[in-house]
PDB file of C-alpha atoms and ligand atoms in Angstrom:
ATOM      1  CA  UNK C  55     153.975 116.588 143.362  1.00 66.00           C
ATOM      2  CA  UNK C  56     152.889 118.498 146.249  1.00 75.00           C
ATOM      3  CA  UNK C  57     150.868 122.188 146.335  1.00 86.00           C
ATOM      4  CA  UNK C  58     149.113 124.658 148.728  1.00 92.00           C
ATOM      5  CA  UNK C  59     145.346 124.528 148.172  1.00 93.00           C
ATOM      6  CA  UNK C  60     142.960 127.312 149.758  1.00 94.00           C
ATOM      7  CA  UNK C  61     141.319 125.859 153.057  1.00 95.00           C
ATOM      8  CA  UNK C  62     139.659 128.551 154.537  1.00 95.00           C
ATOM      9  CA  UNK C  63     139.943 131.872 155.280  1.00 95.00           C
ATOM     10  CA  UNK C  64     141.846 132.448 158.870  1.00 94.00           C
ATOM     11  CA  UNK C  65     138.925 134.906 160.064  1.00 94.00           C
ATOM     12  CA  UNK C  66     136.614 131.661 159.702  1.00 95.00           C
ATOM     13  CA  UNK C  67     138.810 129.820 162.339  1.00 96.00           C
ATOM     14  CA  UNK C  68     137.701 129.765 165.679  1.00 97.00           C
ATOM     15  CA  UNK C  69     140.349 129.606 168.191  1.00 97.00           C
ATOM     16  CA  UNK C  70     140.501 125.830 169.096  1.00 97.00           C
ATOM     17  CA  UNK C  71     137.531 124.711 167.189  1.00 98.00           C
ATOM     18  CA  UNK C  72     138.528 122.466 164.420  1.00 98.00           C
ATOM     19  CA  UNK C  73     137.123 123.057 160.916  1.00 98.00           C
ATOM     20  CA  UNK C  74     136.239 120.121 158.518  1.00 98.00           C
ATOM     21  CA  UNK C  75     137.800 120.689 154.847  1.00 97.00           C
ATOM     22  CA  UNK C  76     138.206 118.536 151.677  1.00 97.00           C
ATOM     23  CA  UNK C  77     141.016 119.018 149.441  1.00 95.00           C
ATOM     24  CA  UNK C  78     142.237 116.783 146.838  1.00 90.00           C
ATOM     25  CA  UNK C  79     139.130 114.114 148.524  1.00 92.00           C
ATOM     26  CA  UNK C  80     140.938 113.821 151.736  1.00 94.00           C
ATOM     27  CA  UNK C  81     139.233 114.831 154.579  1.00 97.00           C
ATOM     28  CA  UNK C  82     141.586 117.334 156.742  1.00 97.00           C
ATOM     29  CA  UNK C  83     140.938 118.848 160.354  1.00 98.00           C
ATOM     30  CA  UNK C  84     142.419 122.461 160.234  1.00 97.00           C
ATOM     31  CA  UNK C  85     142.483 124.240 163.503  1.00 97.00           C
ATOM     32  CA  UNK C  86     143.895 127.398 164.810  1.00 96.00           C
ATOM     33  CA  UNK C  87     145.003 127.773 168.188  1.00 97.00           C
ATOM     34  CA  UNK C  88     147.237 130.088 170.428  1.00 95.00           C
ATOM     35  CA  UNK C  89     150.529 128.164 168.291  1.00 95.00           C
ATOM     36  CA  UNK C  90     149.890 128.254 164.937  1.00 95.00           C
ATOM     37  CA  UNK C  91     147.492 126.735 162.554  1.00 96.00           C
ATOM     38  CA  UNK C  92     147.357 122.976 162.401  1.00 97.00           C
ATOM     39  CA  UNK C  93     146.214 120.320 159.626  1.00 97.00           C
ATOM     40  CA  UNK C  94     145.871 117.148 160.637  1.00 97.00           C
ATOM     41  CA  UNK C  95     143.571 113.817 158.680  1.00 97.00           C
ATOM     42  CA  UNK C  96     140.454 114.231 159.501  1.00 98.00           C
ATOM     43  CA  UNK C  97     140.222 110.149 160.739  1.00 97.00           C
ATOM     44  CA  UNK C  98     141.384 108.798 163.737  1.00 98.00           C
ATOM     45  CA  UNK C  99     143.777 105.894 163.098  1.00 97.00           C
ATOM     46  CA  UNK C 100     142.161 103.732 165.616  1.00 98.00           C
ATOM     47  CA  UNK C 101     138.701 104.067 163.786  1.00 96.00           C
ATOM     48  CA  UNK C 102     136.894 105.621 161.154  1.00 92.00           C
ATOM     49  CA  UNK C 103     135.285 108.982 163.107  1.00 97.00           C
ATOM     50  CA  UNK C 104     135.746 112.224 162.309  1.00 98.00           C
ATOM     51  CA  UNK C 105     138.692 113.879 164.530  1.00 98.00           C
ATOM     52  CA  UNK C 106     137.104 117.680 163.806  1.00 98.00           C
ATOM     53  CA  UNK C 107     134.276 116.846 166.344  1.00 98.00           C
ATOM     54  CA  UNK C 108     136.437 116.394 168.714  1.00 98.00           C
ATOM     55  CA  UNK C 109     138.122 119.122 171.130  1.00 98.00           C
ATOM     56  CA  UNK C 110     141.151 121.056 171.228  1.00 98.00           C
ATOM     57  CA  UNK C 111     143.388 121.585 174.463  1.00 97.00           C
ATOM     58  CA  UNK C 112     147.244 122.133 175.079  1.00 96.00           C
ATOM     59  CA  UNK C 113     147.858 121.857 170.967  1.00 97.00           C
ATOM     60  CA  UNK C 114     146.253 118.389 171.092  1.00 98.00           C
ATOM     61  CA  UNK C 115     142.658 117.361 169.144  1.00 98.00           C
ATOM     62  CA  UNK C 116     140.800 114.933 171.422  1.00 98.00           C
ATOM     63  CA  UNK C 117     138.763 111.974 169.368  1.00 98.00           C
ATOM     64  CA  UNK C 118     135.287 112.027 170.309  1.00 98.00           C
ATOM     65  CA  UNK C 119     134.908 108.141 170.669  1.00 98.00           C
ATOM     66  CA  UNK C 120     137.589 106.608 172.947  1.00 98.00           C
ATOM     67  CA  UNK C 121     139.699 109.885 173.769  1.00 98.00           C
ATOM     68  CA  UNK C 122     142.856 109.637 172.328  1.00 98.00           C
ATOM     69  CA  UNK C 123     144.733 113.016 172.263  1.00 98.00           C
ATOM     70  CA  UNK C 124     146.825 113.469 169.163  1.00 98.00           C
ATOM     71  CA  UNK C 125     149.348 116.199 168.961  1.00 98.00           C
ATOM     72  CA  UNK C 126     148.303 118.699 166.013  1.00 98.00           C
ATOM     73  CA  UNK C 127     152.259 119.405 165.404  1.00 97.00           C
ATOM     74  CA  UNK C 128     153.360 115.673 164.879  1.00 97.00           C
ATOM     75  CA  UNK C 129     150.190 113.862 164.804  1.00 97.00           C
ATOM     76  CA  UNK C 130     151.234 111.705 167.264  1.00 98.00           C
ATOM     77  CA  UNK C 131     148.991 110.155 169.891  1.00 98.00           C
ATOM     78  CA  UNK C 132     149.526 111.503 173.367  1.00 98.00           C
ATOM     79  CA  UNK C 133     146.852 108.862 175.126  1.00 97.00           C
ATOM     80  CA  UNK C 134     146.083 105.256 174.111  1.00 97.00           C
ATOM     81  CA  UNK C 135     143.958 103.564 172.346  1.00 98.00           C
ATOM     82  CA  UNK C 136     145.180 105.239 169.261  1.00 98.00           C
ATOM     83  CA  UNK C 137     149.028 104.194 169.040  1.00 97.00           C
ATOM     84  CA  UNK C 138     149.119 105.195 165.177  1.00 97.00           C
ATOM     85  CA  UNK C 139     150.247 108.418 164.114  1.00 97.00           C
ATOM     86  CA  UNK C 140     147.727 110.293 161.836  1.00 97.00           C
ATOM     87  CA  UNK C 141     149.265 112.441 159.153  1.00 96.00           C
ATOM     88  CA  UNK C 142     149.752 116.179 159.242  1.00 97.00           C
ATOM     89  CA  UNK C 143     150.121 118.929 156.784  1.00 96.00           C
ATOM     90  CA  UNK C 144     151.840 121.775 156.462  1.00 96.00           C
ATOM     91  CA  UNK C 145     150.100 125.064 156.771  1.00 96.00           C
ATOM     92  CA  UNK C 146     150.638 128.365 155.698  1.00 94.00           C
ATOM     93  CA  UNK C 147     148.372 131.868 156.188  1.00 92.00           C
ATOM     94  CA  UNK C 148     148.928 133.905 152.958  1.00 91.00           C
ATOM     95  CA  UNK C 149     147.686 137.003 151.278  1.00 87.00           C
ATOM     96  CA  UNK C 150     145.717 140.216 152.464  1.00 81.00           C
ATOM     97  CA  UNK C 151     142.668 137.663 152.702  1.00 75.00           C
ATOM     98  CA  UNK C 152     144.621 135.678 155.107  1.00 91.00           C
ATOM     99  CA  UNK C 153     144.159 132.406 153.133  1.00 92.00           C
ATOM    100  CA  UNK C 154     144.894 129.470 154.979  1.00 90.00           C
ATOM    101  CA  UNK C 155     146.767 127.391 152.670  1.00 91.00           C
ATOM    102  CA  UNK C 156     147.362 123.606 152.862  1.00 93.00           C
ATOM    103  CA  UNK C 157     150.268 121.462 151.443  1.00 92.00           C
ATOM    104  CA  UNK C 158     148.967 117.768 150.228  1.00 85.00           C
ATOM    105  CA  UNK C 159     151.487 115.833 149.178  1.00 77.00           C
ATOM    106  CA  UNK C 160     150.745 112.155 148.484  1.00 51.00           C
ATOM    107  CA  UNK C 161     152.768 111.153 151.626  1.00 51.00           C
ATOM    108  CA  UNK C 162     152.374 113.837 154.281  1.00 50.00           C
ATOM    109  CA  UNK C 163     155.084 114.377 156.730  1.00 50.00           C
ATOM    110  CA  UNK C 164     154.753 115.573 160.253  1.00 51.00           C
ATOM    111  CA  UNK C 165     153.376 119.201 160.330  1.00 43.00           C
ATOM    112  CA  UNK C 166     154.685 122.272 160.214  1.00 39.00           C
ATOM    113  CA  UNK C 167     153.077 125.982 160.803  1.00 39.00           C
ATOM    114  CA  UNK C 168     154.325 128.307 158.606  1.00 40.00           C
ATOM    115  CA  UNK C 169     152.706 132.450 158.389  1.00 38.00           C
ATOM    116  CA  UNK C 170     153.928 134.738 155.960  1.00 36.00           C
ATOM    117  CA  UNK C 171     151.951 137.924 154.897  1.00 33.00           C
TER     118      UNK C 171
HETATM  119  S1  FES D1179     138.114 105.930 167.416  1.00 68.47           S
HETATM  120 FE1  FES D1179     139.469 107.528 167.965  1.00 68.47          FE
HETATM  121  S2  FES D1179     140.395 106.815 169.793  1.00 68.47           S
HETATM  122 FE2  FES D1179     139.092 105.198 169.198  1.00 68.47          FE
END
């Protein structure tokens, strides 16, 4: 059964700077950026590195090691070598805190942004 967990709070985000989190033991990229707030695995699927120390353009997050753009909406890759999709989750910013909030489900789905006050 899926829930929202706490991530962060949305004032720690820095626009298109990916933040490292662990919920549930997975490791989960969330980033805010000019179209929402993303979560995304925090593994490329073409190796095992860290995608949150990579960079953030056009609603992509670039992996550090070979450069493989994945899209933070889908997960998709938008550049080879990576031609697996890594998983997203969806996000929602909640409360007067402005909690972001992710949804980890045992088999994530392509992402969503959702922001509700
Ligand atoms: S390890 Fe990420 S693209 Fe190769």
């Amino acid at each position: 059964m899926s829930e929202f967990q706490h991530a962060c709070l949305l004032g720690d985000l820095v626009r298109d700077r990916p933040m490292r989190v662990v919920l549930d033991g997975l490791a989960i990229a969330v980033v805010r950026t000019d179209e929402g707030v993303f979560a995304v695995s925090d593994r490329c699927s073409h190796a095992d590195v860290s995608l949150s120390e990579g960079e953030v353009e056009d609603c992509t997050i670039e992996c550090w090691l070979h450069g493989s753009a994945f899209d933070l909406r889908t997960g998709v890759p938008r550049s080879l070598p990576a031609i697996v999709p890594v998983a997203t989750y969806p996000v929602r910013v909640q409360g007067e805190g402005e909690s972001a909030v992710v949804e980890i489900d045992p088999t994530p789905v392509s992402g969503r942004t959702e922001e509700s006050a």
